[in-house]
Coordinates of C-alpha atoms in Angstrom, one line a residue:
Chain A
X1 CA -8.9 24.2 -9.0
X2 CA -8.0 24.3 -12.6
X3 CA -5.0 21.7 -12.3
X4 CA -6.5 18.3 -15.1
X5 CA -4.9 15.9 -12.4
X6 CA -6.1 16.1 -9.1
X7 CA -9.7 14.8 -7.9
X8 CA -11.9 16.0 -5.6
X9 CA -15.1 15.0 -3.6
X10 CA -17.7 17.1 -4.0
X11 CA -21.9 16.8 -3.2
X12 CA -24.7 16.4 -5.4
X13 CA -27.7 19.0 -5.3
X14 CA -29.2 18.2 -8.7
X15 CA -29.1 16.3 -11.3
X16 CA -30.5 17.1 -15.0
X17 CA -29.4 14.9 -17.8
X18 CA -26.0 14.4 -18.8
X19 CA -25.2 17.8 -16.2
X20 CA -25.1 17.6 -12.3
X21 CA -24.9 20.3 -10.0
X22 CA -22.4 20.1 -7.2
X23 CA -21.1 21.5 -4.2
X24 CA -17.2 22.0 -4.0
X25 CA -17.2 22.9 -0.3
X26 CA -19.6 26.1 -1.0
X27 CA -18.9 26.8 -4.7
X28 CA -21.7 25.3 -6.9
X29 CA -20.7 23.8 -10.1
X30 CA -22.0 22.0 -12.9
X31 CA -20.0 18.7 -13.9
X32 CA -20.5 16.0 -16.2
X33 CA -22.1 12.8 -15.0
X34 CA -20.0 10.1 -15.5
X35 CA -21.5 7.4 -13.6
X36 CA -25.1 5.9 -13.7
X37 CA -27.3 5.7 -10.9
X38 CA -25.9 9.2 -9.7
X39 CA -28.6 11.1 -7.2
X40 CA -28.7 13.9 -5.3
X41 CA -27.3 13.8 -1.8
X42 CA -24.6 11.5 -3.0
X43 CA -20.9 12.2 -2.5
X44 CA -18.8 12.1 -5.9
X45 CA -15.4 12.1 -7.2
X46 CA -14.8 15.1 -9.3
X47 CA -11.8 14.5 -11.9
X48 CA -11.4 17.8 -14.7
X49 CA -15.3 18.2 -14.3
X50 CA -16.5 15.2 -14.3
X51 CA -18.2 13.2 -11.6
X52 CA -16.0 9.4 -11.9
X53 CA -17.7 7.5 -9.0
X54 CA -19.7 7.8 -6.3
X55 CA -18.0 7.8 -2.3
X56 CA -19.2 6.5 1.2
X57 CA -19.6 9.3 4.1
X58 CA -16.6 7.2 5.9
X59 CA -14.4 6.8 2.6
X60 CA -14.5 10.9 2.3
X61 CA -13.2 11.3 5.9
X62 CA -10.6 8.5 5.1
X63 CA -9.5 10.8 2.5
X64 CA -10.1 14.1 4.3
X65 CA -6.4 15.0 5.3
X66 CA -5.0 14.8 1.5
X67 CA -8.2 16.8 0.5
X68 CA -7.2 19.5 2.8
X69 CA -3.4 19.2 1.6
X70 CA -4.2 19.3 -2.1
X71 CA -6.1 22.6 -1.7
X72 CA -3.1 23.8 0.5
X73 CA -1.0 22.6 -2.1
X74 CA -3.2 25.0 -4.9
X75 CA -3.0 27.7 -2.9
X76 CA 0.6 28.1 -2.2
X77 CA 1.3 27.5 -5.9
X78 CA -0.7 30.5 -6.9
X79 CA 1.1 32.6 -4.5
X80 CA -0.4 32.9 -1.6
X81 CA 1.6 32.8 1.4
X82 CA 1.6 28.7 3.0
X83 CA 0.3 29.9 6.6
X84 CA -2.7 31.9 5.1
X85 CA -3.1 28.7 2.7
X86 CA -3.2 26.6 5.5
X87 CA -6.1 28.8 7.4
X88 CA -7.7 29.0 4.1
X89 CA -7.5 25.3 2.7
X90 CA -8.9 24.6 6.9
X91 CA -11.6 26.8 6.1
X92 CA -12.4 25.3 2.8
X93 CA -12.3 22.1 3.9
X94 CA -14.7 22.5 6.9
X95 CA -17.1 24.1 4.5
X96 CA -17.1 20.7 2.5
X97 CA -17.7 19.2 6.0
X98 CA -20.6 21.2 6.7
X99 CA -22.3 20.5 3.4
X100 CA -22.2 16.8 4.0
X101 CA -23.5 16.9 7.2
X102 CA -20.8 16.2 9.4
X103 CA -20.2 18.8 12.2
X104 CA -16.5 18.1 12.9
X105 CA -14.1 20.4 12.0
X106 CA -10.7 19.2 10.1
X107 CA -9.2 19.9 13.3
X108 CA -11.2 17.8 15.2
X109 CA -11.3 14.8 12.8
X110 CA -7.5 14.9 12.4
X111 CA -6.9 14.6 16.2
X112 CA -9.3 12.4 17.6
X113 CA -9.4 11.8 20.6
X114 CA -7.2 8.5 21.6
X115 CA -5.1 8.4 18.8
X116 CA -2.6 10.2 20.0
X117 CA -1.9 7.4 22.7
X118 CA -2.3 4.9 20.6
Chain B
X1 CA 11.3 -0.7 18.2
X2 CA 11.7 2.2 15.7
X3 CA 14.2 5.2 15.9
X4 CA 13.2 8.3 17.6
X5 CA 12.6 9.9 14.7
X6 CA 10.5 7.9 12.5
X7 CA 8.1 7.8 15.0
X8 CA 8.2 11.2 14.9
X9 CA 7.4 11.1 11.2
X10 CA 4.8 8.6 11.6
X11 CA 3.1 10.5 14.2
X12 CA 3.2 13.7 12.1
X13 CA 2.0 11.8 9.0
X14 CA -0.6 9.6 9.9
X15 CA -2.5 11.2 12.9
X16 CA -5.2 8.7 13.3
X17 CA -3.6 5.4 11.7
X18 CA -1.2 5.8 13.7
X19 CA -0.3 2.2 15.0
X20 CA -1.3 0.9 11.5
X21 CA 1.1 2.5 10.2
X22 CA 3.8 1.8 12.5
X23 CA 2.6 -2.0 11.6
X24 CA 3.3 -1.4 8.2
X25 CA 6.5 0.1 8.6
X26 CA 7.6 -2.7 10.5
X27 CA 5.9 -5.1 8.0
X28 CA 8.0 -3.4 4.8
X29 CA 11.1 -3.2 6.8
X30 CA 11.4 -7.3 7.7
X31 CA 9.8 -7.9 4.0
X32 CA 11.9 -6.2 1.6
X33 CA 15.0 -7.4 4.4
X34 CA 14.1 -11.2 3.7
X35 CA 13.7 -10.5 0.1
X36 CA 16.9 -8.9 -0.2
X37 CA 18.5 -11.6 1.7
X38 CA 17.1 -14.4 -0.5
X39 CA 17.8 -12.8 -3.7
X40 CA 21.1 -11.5 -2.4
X41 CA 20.0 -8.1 -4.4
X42 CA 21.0 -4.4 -3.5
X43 CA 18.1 -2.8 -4.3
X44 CA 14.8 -3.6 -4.9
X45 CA 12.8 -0.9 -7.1
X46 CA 8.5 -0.3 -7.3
X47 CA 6.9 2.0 -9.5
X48 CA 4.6 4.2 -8.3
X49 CA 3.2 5.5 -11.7
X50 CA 0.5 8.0 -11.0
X51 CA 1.5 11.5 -10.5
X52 CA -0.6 11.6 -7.7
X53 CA 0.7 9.0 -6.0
X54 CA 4.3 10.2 -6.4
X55 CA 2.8 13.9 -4.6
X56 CA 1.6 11.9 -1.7
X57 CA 4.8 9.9 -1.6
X58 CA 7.2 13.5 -1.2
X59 CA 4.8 15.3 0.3
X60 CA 4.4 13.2 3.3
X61 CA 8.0 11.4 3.8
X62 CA 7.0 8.1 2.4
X63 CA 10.6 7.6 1.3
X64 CA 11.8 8.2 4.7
X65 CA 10.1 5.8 6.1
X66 CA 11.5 2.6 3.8
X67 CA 14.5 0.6 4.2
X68 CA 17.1 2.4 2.0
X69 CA 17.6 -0.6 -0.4
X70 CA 13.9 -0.1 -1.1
X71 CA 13.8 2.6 -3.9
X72 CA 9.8 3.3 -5.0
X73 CA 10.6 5.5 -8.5
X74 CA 8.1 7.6 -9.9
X75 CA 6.6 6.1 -13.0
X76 CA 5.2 8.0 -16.4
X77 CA 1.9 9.2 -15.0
X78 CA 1.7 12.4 -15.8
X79 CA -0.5 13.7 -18.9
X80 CA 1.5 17.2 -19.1
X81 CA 4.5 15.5 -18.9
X82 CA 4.4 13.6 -21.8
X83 CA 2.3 15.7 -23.8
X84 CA 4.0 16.2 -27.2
X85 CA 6.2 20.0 -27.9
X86 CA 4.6 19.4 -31.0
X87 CA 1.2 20.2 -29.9
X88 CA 1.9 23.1 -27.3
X89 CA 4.0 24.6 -30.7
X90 CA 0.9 24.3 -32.4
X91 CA -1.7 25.7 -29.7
X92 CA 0.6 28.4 -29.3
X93 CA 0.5 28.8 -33.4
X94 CA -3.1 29.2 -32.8
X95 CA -3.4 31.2 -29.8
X96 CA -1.1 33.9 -31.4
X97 CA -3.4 33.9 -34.7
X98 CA -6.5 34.6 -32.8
X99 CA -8.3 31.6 -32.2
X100 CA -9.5 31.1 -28.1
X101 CA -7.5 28.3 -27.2
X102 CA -8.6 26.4 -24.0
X103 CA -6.8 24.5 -21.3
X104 CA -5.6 23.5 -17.9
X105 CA -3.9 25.5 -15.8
X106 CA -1.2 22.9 -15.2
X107 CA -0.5 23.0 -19.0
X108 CA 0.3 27.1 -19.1
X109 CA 3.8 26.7 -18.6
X110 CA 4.6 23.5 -20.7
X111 CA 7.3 24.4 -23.2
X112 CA 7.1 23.8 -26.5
X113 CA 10.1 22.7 -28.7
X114 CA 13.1 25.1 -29.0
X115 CA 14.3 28.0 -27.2
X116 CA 11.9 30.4 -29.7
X117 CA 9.6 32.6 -28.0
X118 CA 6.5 32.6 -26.8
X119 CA 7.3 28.8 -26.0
X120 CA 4.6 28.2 -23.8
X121 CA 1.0 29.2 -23.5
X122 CA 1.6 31.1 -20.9
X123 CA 4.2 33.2 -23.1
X124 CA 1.4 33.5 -25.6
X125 CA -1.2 34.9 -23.5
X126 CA 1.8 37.9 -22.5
X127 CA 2.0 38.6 -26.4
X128 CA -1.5 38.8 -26.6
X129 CA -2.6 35.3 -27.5
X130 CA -5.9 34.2 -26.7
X131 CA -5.6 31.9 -24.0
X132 CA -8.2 30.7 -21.7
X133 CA -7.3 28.4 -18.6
X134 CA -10.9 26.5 -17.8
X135 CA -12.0 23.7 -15.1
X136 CA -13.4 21.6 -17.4
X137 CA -14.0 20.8 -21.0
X138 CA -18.1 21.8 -20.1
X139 CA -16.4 25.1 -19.3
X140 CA -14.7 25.7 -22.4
X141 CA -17.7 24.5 -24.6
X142 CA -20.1 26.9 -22.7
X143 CA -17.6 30.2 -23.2
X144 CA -17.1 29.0 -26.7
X145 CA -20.8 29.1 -27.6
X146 CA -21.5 32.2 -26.0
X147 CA -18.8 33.8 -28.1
X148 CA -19.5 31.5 -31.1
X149 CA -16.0 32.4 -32.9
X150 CA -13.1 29.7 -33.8
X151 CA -11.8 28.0 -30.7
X152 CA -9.8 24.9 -29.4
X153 CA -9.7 23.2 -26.8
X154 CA -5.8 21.6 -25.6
X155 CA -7.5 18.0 -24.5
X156 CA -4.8 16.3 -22.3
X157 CA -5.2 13.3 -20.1
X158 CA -5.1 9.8 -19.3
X159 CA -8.2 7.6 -19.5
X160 CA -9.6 9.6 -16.1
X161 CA -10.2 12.3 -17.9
X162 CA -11.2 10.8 -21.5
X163 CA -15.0 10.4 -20.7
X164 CA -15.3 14.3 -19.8
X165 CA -14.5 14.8 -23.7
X166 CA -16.4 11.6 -24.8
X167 CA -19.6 12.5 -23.1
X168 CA -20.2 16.0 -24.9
X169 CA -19.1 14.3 -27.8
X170 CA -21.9 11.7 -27.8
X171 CA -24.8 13.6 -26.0
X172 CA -24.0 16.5 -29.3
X173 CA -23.0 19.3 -26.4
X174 CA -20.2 20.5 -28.4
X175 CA -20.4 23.4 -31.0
X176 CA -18.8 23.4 -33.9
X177 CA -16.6 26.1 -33.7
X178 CA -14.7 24.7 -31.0
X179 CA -12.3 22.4 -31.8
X180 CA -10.3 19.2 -29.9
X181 CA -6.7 19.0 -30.2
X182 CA -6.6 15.5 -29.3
X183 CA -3.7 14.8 -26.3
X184 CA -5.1 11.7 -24.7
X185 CA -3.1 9.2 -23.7
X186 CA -3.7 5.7 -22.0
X187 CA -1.6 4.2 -19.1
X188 CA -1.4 0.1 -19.6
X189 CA 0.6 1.0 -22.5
X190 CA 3.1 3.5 -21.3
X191 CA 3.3 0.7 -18.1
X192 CA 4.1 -1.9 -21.2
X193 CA 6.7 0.5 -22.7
X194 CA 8.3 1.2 -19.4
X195 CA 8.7 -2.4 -18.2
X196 CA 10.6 -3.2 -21.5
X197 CA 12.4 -0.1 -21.6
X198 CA 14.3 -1.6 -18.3
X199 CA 14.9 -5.0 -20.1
X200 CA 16.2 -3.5 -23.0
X201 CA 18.5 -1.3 -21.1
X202 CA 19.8 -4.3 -18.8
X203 CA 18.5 -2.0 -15.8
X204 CA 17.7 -3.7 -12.6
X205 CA 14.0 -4.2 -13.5
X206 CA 11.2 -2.7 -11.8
X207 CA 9.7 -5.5 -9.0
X208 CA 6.0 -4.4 -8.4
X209 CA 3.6 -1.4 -9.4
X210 CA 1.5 0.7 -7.5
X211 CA -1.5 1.3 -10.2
X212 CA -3.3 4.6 -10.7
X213 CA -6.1 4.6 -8.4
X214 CA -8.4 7.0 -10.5
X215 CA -7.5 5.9 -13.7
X216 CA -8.6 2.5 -12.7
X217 CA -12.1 3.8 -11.4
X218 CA -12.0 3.9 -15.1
X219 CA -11.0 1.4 -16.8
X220 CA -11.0 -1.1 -13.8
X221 CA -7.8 -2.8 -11.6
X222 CA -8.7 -6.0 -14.1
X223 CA -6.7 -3.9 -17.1
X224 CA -4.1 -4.5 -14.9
X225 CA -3.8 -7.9 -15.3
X226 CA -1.1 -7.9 -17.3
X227 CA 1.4 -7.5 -15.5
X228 CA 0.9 -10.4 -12.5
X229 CA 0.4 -12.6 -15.8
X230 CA 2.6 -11.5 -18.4
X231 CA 5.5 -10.2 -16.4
X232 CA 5.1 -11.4 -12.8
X233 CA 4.6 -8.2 -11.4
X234 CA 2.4 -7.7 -8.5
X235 CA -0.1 -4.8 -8.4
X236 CA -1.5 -3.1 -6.2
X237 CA -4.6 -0.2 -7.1
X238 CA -4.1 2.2 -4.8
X239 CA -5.8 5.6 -2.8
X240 CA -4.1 8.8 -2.5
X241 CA -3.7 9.0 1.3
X242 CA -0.1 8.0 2.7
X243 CA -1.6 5.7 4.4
X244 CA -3.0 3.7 1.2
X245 CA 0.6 3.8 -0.2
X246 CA 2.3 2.4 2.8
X247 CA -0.4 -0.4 2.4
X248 CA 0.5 -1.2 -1.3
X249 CA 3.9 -1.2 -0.6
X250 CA 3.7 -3.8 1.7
X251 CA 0.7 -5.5 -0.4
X252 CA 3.6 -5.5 -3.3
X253 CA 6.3 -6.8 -0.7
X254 CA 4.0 -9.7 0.6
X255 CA 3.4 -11.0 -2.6
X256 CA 7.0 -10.7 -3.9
X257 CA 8.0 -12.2 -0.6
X258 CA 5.6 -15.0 -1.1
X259 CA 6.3 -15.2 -5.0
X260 CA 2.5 -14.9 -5.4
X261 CA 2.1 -12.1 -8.0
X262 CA -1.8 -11.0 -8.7
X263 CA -3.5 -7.4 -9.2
X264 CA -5.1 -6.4 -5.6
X265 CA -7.0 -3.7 -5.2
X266 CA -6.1 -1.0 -2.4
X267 CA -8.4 2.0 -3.5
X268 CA -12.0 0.0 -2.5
X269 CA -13.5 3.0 -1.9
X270 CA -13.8 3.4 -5.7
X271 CA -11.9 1.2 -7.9
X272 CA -14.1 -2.0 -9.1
X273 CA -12.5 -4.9 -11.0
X274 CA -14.8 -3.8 -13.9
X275 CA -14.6 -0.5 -13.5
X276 CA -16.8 2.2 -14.9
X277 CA -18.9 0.8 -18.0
X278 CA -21.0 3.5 -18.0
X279 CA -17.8 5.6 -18.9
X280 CA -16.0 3.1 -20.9
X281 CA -18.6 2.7 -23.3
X282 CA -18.6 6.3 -23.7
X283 CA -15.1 6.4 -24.6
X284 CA -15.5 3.7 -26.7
X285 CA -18.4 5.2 -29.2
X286 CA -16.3 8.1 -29.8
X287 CA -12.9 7.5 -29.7
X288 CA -10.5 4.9 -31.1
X289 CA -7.5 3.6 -30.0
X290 CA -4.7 5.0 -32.1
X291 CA -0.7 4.3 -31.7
X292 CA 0.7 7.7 -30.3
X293 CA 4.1 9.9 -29.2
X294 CA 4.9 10.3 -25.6
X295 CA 7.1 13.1 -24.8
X296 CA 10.6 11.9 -24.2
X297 CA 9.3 8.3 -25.1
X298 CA 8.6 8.5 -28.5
X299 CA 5.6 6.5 -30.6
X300 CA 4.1 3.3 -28.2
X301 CA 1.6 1.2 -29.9
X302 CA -2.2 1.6 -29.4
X303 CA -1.6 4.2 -26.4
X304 CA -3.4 7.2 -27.5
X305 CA -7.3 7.8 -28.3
X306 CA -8.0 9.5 -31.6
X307 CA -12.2 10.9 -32.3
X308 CA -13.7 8.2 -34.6
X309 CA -13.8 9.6 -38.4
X310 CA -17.1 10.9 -40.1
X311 CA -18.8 11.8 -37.2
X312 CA -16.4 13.6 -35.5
X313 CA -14.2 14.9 -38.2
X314 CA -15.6 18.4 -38.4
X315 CA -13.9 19.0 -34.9
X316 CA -10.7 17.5 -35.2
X317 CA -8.1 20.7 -35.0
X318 CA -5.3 18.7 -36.2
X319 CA -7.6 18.3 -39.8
X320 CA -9.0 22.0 -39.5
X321 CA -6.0 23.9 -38.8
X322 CA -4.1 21.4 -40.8
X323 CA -1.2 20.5 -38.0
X324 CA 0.7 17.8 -38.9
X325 CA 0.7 14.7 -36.2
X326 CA 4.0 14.4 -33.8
X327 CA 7.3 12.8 -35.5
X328 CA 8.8 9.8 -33.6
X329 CA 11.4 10.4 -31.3
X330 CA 13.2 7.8 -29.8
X331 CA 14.1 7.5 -26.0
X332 CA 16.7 10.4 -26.3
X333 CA 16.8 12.6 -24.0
X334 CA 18.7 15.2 -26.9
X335 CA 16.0 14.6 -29.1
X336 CA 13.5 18.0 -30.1
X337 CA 10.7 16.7 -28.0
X338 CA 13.1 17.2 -24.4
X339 CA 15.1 20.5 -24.2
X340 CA 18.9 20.6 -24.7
X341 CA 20.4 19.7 -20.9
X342 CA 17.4 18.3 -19.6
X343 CA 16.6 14.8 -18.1
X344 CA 12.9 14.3 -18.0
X345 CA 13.1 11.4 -20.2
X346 CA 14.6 9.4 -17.8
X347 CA 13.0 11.2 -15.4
X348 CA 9.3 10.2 -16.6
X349 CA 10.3 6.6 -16.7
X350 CA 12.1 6.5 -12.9
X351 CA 15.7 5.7 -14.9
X352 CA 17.1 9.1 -13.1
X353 CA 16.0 11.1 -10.4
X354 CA 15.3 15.1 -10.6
X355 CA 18.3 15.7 -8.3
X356 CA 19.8 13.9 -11.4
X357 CA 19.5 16.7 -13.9
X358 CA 21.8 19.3 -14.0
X359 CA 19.2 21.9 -14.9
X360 CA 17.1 20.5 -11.5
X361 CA 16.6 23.6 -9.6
X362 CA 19.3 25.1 -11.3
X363 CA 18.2 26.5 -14.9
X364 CA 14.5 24.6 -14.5
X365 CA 12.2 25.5 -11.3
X366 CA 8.4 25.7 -11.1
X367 CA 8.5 29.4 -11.2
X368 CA 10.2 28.8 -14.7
X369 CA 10.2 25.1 -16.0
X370 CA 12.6 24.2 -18.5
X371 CA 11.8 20.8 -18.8
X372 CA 7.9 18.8 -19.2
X373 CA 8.4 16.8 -15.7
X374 CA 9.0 20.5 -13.9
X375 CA 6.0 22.0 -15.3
X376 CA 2.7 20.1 -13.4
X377 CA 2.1 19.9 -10.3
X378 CA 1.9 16.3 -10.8
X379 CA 5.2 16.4 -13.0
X380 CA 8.0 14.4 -10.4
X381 CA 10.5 17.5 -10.8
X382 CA 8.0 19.9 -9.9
X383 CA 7.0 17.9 -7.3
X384 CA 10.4 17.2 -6.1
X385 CA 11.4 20.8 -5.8
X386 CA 8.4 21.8 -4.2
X387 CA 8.1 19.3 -1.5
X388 CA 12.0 18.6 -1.0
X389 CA 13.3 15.5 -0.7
X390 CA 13.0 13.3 2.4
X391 CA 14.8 9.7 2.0
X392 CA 15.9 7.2 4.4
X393 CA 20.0 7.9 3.8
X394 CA 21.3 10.9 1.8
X395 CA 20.6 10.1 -1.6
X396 CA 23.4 9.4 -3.7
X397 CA 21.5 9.9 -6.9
X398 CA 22.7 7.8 -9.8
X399 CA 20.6 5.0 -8.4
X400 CA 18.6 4.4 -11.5
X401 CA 19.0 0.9 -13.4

């Protein structure tokens, strides 16, 4: 993403100094820290390459729909077709999943199971 | 019970909040209905003023969803928007001479002043302007000292992004051949100049605000505080998710309902009252607050952040490449900071709606953007025509004031 507005979680693998390592649902990336008491492991806020704040496991999948939405939303703006940036925001999205751990896909955490009754 | 077809919507929308929301919506409804009945008032207008939050709001049907005598207008929060022509005329001025200018990709397409070209960035790069569209600032400064020749850097943003240019700053990261053409721009301010742009204008005023939720991971939901205090405005800090904005709207109709305006905060999951110290003292021990131009606005008191001198002189572009600073320009929408035919000055503030503007999809798309508010993907225009527009009754348009 190269838009300055949007932010995006992201995990911590290492941190040296002022520079932390991320991942961005499988692309590694340096960012800024902008936080103190940032660790690896940690889930972060990413905002224009920097990390802002620091997230819960359960506030990422509160946020997990517009996450998958916003990369949609990329996508389709540089010109890719929206059903093929649908499949591909999905994919990238479950990536993300995986690297923190949770084995749920998109699809599964966006339907669970009695909320449709509800 | 609700029609067939918002719970249609809802259902689409909100997946597994499902029978919150449907709480909400019924919360909103019989709120803003007794308010409107007490007050005996048509309409009753919220600001939304991030970007962000106006996305979520098209995006997922918000709109749909309220009463129609509810109208949430999109507020001045976005940083291309209301960067100055001035300063996309002079990065082009550069770009074309040979020095690596760097930038966002959402700035590309924003238009300098005039009809000249190349107007844009974008426009540069196809004459053979050197142009390079980065992630990050600790992008820009790596490229720049691996190729060690002049180069700028386009810094736009609110106060989200200000510590990602404060940091390299203070922890001596950046090289001196790249340069900081200085865009920032700070919210409370613009919030200020908007609130008494509707009084002075005798427009029905603007009854509650949802806050920026990143910008106040920042600076904190305490900055604020104003507007409860000063101007009885209830504020709500809110998350990104449609479900967080139903919540502040109805947070902002419960405490106009109860005539009990304070700041709440929405966005827990990372907004603190005090927000980020670590990053405000950053910001702080290299930048200063300065009074600044906002496109389409014109000059607002202590709303920009200029590097402090000495120290940081040596990387200000506006001193090395001798640019002058932006002019004034009043709220006028005819004025050289907006293009000829174009409304985004009323747009940015929520006076007029995209649909307003004759040039709306018309003359000014996101393909080709004519105007600042058409260009971002966080600009309401662009946002507009590229989500489409989903309101409770056909809009009439006109509805601003």
């Amino acid at each position: 993403m190269v838009d300055v507005c949007w932010g995006v979680p992201a995990k911590v693998l290492s941190v040296n100094g002022q520079i932390a390592t991320v991942d961005l649902g499988g692309v590694r990336r340096e960012v800024l820290v902008g936080f103190e008491g940032i660790s690896p492991g940690q889930l972060v806020m990413i905002h224009a390459g920097i990390a802002i704040g620091s997230m819960t496991l359960e506030d990422f999948i509160v946020n997990v729909t517009i996450y998958r939405d916003l990369i949609e939303e990329e996508l389709i703006n540089s010109g890719v077709t929206e059903t093929a940036a649908r499949k591909r925001a999905n994919e990238e999205m479950n990536k993300l999943l995986r690297s923190f751990g949770i084995e749920k896909s998109i699809e599964e955490l966006q339907n669970l199971p009695g909320t449709e009754e509800e | 019970m609700l029609p067939a077809f918002d719970q249609d919507r809802i259902r689409q929308v909100f997946r597994e909040n499902l029978s919150l929301a449907t709480r909400l919506r019924e919360t909103i409804e019989k709120c803003a209905e007794e308010i409107r009945k007490r007050e005996s008032c048509e309409l009753i207008k919220i600001m939304n003023f991030c970007g962000t939050h106006e996305w979520t709001t098209t995006r997922y049907g918000i709109r749909s969803l309220l009463p129609h005598f509810l109208d949430l207008v999109a507020g001045p929060g976005c940083p291309v928007c209301v960067t100055p022509a001035h300063y996309v005329e002079a990065a082009v001025k550069l770009a074309l001479e040979g020095i690596r200018v760097y930038t966002y990709g959402d700035v590309l397409k924003l238009r300098g002043p005039g009809s000249s070209y190349p107007a844009s960035l974008e426009e540069a790069k196809a004459c053979g302007g050197e142009v390079r569209v980065v992630y990050s600032y600790l992008d820009a400064i790596a490229d720049a000292r691996k190729h060690g020749r002049e180069s700028v850097f386009f810094a736009i943003g609110f106060e989200t992004t200000a510590p990602s240019y404060a940091l390299p700053f203070r922890e001596n990261m950046v090289p001196e051949n790249l340069k900081f053409l200085n865009a920032i721009r700070l919210t409370p301010p613009a919030m200020k100049y908007t609130i008494k742009l509707y009084q002075e204008r005798g427009l029905l005023p603007i009854r509650g605000v949802l806050a920026p939720g990143h910008v106040s991971a920042i600076i904190g939901a305490s900055a604020w505080d104003f507007l409860p205090k000063e101007h009885g405005l209830p504020t709500v800090v809110a998350g990104f998710e449609p479900i967080d904005v139903m919540l502040a709207v109805a947070q902002i109709l419960l405490m106009i309902r109860e005539n009990k305006p304070e700041t709440k905060i929405e966005y827990r999951r990372l907004v603190r009252w005090e927000g980020n110290q670590y990053a405000i003292k950053a910001i702080e021990e290299v930048f200063e607050k300065t009074d600044a131009v906002w496109r389409g606005l014109g000059l607002m008191p202590r709303s920009g952040l200029r590097l402090r001198g000495e120290l940081f002189d040596k990387f200000d572009a506006m001193k090395c490449f001798g640019i002058s600073e932006a002019g004034t320009t009043g709220h006028d929408s005819s004025g050289s900071e907006i293009p000829s035919g174009c409304k985004c000055g009323e747009v940015v503030v929520g006076i007029s709606k995209p649909v307003d503007c004759p040039m709306f999809l018309k003359g000014c798309s996101p393909a080709k953007p004519w105007g600042p508010c058409m260009v971002s993907s966080e600009g309401t225009c662009n946002v507009w025509a590229r989500q489409g527009i989903k309101t409770s009754e056909p809009f009439k348009g006109g509805q601003g004031g």
